[in-house]
Short mmCIF file of C-alpha atoms in Angstrom, two decimals:
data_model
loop_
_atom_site.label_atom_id
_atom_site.label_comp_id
_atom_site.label_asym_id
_atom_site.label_seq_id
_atom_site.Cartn_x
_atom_site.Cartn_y
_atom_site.Cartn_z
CA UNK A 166 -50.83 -18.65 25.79
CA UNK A 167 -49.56 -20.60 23.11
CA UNK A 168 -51.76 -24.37 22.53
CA UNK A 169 -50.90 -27.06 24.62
CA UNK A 170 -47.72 -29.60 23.00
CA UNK A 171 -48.97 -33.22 22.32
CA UNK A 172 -48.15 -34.34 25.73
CA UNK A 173 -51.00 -32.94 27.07
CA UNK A 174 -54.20 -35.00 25.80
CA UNK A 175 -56.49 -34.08 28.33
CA UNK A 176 -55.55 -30.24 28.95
CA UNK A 177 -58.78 -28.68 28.64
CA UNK A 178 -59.87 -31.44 31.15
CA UNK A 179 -57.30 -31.75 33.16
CA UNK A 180 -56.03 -28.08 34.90
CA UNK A 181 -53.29 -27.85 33.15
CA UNK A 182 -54.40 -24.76 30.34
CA UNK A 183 -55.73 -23.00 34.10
CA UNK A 184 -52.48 -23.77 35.58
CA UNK A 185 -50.08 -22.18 32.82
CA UNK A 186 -52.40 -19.20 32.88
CA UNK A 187 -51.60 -18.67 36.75
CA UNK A 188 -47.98 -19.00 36.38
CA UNK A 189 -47.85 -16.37 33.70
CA UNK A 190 -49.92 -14.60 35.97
CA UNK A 191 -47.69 -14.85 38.99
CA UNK A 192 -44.22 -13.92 37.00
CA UNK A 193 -46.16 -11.02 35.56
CA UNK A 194 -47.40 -9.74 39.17
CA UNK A 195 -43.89 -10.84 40.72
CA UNK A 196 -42.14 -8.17 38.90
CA UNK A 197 -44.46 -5.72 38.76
CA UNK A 198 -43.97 -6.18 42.54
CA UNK A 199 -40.38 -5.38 42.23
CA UNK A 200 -40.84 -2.76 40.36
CA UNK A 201 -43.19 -0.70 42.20
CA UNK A 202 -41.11 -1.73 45.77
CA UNK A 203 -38.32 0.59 43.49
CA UNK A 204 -40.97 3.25 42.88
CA UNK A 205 -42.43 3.30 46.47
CA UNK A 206 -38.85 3.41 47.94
CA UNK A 207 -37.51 6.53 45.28
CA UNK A 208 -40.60 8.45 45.86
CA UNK A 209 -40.60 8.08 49.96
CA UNK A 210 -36.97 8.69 49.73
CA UNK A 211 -38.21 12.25 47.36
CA UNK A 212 -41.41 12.44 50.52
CA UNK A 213 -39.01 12.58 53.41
CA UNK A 214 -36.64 15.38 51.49
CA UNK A 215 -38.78 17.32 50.39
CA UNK A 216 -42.43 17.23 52.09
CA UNK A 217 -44.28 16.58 48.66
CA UNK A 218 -45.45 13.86 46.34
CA UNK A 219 -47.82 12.58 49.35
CA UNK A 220 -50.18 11.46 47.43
CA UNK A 221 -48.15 10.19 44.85
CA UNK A 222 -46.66 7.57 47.46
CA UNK A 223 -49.90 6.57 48.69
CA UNK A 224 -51.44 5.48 45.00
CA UNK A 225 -48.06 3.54 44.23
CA UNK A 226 -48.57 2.07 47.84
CA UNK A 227 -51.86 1.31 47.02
CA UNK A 228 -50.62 -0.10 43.80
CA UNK A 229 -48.37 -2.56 46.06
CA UNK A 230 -51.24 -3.98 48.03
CA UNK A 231 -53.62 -4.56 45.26
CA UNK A 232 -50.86 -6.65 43.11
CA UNK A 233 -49.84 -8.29 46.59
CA UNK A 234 -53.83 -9.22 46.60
CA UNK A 235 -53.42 -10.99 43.21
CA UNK A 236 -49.88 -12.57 43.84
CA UNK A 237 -51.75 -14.42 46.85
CA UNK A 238 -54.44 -15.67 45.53
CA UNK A 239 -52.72 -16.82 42.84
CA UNK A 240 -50.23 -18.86 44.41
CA UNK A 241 -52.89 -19.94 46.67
CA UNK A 242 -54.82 -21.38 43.56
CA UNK A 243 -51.99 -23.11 41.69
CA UNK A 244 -50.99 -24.78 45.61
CA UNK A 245 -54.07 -26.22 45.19
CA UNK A 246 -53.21 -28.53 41.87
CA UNK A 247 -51.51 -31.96 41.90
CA UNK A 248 -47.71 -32.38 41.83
CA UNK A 249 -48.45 -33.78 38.56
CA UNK A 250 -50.06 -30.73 36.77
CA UNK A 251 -47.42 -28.35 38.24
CA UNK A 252 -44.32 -30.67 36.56
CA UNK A 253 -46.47 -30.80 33.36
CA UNK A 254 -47.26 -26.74 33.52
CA UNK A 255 -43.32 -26.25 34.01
CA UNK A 256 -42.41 -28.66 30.91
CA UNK A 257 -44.97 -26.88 28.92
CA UNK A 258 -43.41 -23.51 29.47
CA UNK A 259 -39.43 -24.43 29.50
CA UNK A 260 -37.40 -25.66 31.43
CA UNK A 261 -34.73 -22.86 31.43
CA UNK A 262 -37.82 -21.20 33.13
CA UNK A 263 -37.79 -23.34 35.90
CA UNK A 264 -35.74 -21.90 38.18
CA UNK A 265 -37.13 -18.17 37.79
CA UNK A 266 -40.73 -19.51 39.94
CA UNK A 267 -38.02 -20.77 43.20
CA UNK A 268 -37.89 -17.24 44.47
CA UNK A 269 -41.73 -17.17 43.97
CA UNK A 270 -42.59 -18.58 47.28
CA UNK A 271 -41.00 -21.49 49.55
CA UNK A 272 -43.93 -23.88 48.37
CA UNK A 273 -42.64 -23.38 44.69
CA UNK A 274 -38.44 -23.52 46.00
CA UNK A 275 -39.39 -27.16 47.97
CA UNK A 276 -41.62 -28.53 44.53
CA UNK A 277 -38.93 -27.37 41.80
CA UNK A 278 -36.18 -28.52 44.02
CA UNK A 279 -37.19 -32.11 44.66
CA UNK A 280 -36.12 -35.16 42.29
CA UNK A 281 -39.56 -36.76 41.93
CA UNK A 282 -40.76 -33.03 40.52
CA UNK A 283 -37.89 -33.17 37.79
CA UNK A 284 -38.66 -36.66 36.43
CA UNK A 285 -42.02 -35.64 35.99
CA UNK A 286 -41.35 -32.46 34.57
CA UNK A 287 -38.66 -33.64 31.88
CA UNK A 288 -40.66 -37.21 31.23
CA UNK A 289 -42.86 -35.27 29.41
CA UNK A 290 -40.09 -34.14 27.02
CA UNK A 291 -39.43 -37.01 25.44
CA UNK A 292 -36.04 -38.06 25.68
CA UNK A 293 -35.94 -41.52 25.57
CA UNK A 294 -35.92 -41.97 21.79
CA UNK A 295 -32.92 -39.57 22.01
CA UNK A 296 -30.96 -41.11 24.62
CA UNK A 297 -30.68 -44.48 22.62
CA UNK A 298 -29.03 -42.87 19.99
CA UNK A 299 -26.33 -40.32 21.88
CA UNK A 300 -23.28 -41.64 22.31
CA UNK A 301 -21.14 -38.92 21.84
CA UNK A 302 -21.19 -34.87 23.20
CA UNK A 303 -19.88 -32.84 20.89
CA UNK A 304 -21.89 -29.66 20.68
CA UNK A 305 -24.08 -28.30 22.39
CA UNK A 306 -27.56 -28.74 20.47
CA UNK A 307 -30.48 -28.67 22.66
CA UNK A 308 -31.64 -25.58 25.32
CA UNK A 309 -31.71 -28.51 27.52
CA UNK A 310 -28.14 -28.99 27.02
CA UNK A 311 -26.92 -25.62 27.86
CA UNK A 312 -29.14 -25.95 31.04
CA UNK A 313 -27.29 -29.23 32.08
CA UNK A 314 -23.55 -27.73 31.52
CA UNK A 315 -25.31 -24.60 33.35
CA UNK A 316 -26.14 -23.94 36.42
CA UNK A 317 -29.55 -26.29 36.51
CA UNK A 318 -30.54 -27.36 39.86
CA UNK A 319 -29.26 -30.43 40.56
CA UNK A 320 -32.56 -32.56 40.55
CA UNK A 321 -33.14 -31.22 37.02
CA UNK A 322 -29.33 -32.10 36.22
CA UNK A 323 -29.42 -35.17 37.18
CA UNK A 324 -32.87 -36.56 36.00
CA UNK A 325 -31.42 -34.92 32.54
CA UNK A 326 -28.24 -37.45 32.84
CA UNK A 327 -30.37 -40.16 33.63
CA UNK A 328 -33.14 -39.43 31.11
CA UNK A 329 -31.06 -37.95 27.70
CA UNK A 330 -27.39 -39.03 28.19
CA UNK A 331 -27.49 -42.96 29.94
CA UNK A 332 -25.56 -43.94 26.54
CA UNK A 333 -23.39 -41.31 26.21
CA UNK A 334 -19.64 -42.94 26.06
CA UNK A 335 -17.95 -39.65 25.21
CA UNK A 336 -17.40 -35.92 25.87
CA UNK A 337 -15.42 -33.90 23.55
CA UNK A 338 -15.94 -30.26 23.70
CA UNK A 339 -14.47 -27.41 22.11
CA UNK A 340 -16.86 -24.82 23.81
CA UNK A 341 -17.15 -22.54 26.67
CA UNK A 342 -19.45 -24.63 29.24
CA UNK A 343 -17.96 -23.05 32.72
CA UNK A 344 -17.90 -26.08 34.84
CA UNK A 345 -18.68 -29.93 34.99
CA UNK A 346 -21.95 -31.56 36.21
CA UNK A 347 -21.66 -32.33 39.63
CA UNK A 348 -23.99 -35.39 38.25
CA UNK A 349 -21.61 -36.36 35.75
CA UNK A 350 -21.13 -39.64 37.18
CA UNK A 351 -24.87 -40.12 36.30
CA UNK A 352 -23.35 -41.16 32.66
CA UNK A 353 -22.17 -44.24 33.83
CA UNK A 354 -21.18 -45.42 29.91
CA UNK A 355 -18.51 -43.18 30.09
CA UNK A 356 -14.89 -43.79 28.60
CA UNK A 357 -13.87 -40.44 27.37
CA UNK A 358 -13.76 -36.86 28.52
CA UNK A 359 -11.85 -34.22 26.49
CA UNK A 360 -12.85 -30.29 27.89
CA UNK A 361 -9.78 -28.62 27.04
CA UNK A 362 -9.95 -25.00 27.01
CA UNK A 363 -13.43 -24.86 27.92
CA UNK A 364 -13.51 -22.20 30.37
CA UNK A 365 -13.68 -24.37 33.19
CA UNK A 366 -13.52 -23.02 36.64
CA UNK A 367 -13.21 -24.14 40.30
CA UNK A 368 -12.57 -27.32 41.32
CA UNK A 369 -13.53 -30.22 39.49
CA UNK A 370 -16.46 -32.56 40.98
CA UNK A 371 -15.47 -35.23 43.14
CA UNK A 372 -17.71 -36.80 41.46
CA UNK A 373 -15.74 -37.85 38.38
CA UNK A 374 -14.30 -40.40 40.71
CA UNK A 375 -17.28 -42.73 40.64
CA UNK A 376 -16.76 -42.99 36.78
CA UNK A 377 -14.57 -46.12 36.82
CA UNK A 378 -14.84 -47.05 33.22
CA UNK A 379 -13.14 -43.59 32.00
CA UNK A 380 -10.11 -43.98 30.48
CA UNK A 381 -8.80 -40.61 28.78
CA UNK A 382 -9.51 -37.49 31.33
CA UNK A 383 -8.91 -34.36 29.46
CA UNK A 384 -9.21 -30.90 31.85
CA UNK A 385 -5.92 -28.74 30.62
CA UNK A 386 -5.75 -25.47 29.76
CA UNK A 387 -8.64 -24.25 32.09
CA UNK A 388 -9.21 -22.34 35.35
CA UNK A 389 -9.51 -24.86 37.52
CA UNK A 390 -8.33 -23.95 41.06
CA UNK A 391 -8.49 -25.25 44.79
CA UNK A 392 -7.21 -28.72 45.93
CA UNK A 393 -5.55 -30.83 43.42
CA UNK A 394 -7.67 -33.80 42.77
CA UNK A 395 -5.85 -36.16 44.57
CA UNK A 396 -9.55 -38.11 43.90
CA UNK A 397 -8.57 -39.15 40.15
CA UNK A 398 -6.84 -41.58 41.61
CA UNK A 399 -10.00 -44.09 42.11
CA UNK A 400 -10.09 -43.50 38.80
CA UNK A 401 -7.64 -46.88 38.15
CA UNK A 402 -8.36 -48.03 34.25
CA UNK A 403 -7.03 -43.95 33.11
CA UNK A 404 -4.68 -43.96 30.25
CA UNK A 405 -4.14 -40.54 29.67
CA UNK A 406 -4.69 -37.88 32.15
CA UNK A 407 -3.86 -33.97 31.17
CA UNK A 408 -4.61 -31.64 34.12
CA UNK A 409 -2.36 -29.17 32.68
CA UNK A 410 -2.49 -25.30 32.63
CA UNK A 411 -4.60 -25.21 35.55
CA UNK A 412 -4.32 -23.07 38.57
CA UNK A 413 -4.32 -25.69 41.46
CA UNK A 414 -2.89 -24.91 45.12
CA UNK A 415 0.70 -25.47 45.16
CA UNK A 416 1.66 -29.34 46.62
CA UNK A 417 3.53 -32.15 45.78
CA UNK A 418 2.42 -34.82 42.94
CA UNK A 419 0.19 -37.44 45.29
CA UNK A 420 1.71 -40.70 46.43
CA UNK A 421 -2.06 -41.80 45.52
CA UNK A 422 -1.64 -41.16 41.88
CA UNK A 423 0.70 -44.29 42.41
CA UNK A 424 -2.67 -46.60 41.37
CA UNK A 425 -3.04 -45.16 37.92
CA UNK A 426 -0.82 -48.20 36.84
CA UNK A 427 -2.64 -48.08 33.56
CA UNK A 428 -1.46 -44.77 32.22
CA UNK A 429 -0.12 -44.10 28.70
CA UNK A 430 0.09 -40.50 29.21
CA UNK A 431 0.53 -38.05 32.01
CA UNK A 432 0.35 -34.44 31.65
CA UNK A 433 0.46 -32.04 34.78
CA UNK A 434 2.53 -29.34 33.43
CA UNK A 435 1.91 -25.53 34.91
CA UNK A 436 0.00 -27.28 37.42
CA UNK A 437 1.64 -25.65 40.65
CA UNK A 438 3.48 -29.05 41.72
CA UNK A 439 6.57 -28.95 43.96
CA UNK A 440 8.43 -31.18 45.76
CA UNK A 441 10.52 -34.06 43.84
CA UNK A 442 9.90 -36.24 41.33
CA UNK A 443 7.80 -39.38 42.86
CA UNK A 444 9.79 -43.07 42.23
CA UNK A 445 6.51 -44.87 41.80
CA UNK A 446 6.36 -43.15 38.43
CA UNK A 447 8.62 -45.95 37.37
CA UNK A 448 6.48 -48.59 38.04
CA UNK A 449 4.19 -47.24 35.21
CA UNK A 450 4.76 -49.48 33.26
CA UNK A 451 2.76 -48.71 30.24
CA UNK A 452 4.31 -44.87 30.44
CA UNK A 453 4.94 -43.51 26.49
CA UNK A 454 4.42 -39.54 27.94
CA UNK A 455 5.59 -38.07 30.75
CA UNK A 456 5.07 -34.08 30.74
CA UNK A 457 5.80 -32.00 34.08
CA UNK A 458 7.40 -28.67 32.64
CA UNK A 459 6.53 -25.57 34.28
CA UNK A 460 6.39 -26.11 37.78
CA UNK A 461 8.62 -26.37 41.12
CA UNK A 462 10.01 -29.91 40.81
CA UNK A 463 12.86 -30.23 43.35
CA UNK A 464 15.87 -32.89 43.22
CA UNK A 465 17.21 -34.82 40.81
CA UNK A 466 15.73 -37.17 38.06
CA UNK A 467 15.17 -40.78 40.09
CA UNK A 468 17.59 -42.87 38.17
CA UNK A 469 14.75 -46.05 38.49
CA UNK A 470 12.82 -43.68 35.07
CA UNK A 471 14.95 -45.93 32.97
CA UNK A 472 12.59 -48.43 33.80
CA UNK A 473 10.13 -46.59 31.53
CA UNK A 474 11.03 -49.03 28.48
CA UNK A 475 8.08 -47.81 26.94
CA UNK A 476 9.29 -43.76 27.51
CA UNK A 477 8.99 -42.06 24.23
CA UNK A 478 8.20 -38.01 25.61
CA UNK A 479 9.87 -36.67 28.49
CA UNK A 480 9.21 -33.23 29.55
CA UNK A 481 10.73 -31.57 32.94
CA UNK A 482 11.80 -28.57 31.79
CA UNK A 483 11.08 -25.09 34.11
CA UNK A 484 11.44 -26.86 36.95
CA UNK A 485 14.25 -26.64 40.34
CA UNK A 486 15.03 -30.04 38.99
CA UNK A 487 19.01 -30.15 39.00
CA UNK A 488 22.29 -32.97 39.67
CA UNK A 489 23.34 -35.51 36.70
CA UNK A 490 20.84 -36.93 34.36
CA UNK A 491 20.71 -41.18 34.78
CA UNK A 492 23.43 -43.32 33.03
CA UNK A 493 20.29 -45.77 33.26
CA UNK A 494 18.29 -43.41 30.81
CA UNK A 495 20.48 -42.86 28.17
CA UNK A 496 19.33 -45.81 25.92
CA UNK A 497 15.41 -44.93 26.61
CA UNK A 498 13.96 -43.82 22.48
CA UNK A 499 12.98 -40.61 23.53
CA UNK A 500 11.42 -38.96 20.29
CA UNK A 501 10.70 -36.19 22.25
CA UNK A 502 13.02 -34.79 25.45
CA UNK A 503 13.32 -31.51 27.22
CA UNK A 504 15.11 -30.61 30.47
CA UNK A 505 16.99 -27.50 31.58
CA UNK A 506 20.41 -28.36 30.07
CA UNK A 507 22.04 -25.48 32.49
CA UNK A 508 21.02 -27.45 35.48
CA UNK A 509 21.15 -30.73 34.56
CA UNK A 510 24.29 -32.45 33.72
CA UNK A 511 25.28 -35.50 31.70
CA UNK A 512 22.72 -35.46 29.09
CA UNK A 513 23.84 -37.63 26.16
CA UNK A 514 24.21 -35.77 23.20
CA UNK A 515 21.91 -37.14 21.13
CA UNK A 516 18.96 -35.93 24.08
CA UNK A 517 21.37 -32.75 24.02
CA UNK A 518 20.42 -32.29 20.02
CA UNK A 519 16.38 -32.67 21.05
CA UNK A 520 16.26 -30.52 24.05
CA UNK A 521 18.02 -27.89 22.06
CA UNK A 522 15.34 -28.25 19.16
CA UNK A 523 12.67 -26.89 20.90
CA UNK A 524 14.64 -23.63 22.24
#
């Protein structure tokens, strides 16, 4: 065993050297366990076949009992220790390890899996110095941050949140982290989340709705699936929301969505959305982008979108979307403008000119 970190100032005092030393000991016996379960079953599998290797089967079984012996008494030793001790024994050894000792024993599933084991497990880690400083999550640096992104229980997740990222104002990844935190609303600083193309999958966490201060909600280009997440829409001070490229359950755009007042841009293409083209879109007032290509949009364009003064992207392209496009839009500064010109009829020819630039 390697010498005890600085956090420990009273280890050879205090149980805690003993206490590594019977953890090691129980992962060692644990799966020498499983292995010799796999040689006992082979060889009384080879026993019932063939009528041989008798004695064989009863020294691995014999094996079996003896590290069942140890495994026991053990355990039974390190039950004995103080809730403290354990959470500074799993700190000392690493936290990715923590989760290995659940399937240990149901004492050691209920200790690792409560909240007031985590914060003493990761207070000894010092994080405090480094949560003052983080603002931003770029990278991942830390083995504690790939544990957080991944599949940690969530008492160690969110203890993490609370402990290394209070300050954190914004997420910007460029790397494959699988899902978000259910405890990401634990970072309750933050403004900005950009995970685009980050191997995302499943639904997003309800969660995220409890994060009222975010403004800019980036998810596209991801596997996320299920439900839409009609929940974003608590989410009332967003100015940009991109959801697109996902692969969402087919539904309409949600009348709730009708509270994002706020947004600048809005981004749902290839998101599996049918039905028309909501009216209360026009009452965004603050609208520059509007992108819903690549979907099932039915109906026409609402002619209230030339209320969108502010309109300078418009996107509806690959859609069902068909009729006359609005007299009332033709003097919105689109910069950018794409429809399907063999459906829809009446564009002006200067939109004609832009749609046909990006064929």
């Amino acid at each position: 065993m390697k010498d005890p970190p600085p956090f420990f100032p009273n280890a050879a005092t205090d149980g805690v050297r003993d206490a590594a030393g019977i953890l090691a000991a129980l992962l060692r016996i644990e799966r020498r366990l499983d292995a010799l379960d796999r040689r006992q079953t082979s060889l009384e599998a080879l026993v019932a076949s063939a009528g041989s290797e008798t004695r064989t089967v009863a020294k691995q079984v014999n094996q079996v009992r003896i590290a069942q012996n140890a495994f026991a008494r053990h355990s039974a030793r390190f039950s004995q220790l103080s809730r403290e001790t354990k959470a500074r024994v799993f700190a000392w050894i690493a936290a990715a390890s923590v989760a290995k000792f659940r399937r240990l024993s149901r004492e050691f599933a209920t200790l690792i899996g409560s909240r007031a084991f985590a914060d003493a497990c990761l207070s000894c880690a010092a994080l405090a110095a480094r949560s003052q400083a983080l603002k931003t999550i770029d990278t991942i640096e830390t083995p504690l941050d790939a544990l957080w992104w991944n599949h940690w229980p969530h008492n160690f997740a969110e203890a993490y949140a609370e402990l290394a990222l209070t300050n954190v104002e914004k997420i910007d990844l460029q790397v494959a982290v699988r899902r978000l935190p259910p405890c990401i609303d634990s970072l309750r600083a933050l403004t900005f989340i950009k995970l685009r193309r980050c191997g995302l999958s499943g639904a997003p966490p309800q969660s995220l709705a409890n994060i009222h201060t975010l403004t800019h909600l980036d998810l596209s280009e991801n596997n996320l699936s299920g439900p839409f997440p009609e929940f974003i829409s608590k989410l009332s001070n967003l100015q940009v929301l991109d959801l697109t490229w996902n692969n969402f359950d087919a539904g309409p755009i949600p009348d709730t969505f009708m509270c994002l007042f706020q947004l600048k841009e809005f981004y749902l293409e290839s998101t599996n959305r049918t039905g028309p083209l909501p009216h209360w879109i026009a009452q965004m007032e603050h609208l520059e982008c509007l992108y819903m290509s690549d979907n099932q949009l039915t109906g026409v364009i609402p002619s209230c979108f030339g209320n969108l003064k502010k309109l300078t992207q418009l996107f509806l392209n690959k859609n069902l979307l068909e009729g006359v496009f609005p007299i009332e839009m033709h003097a919105l500064e689109l910069k950018g403008f794409l429809v399907d010109l063999d459906k829809i009829n009446g564009v002006p020819e200067h939109l004609a000119t832009i749609a046909k630039g990006y064929e």
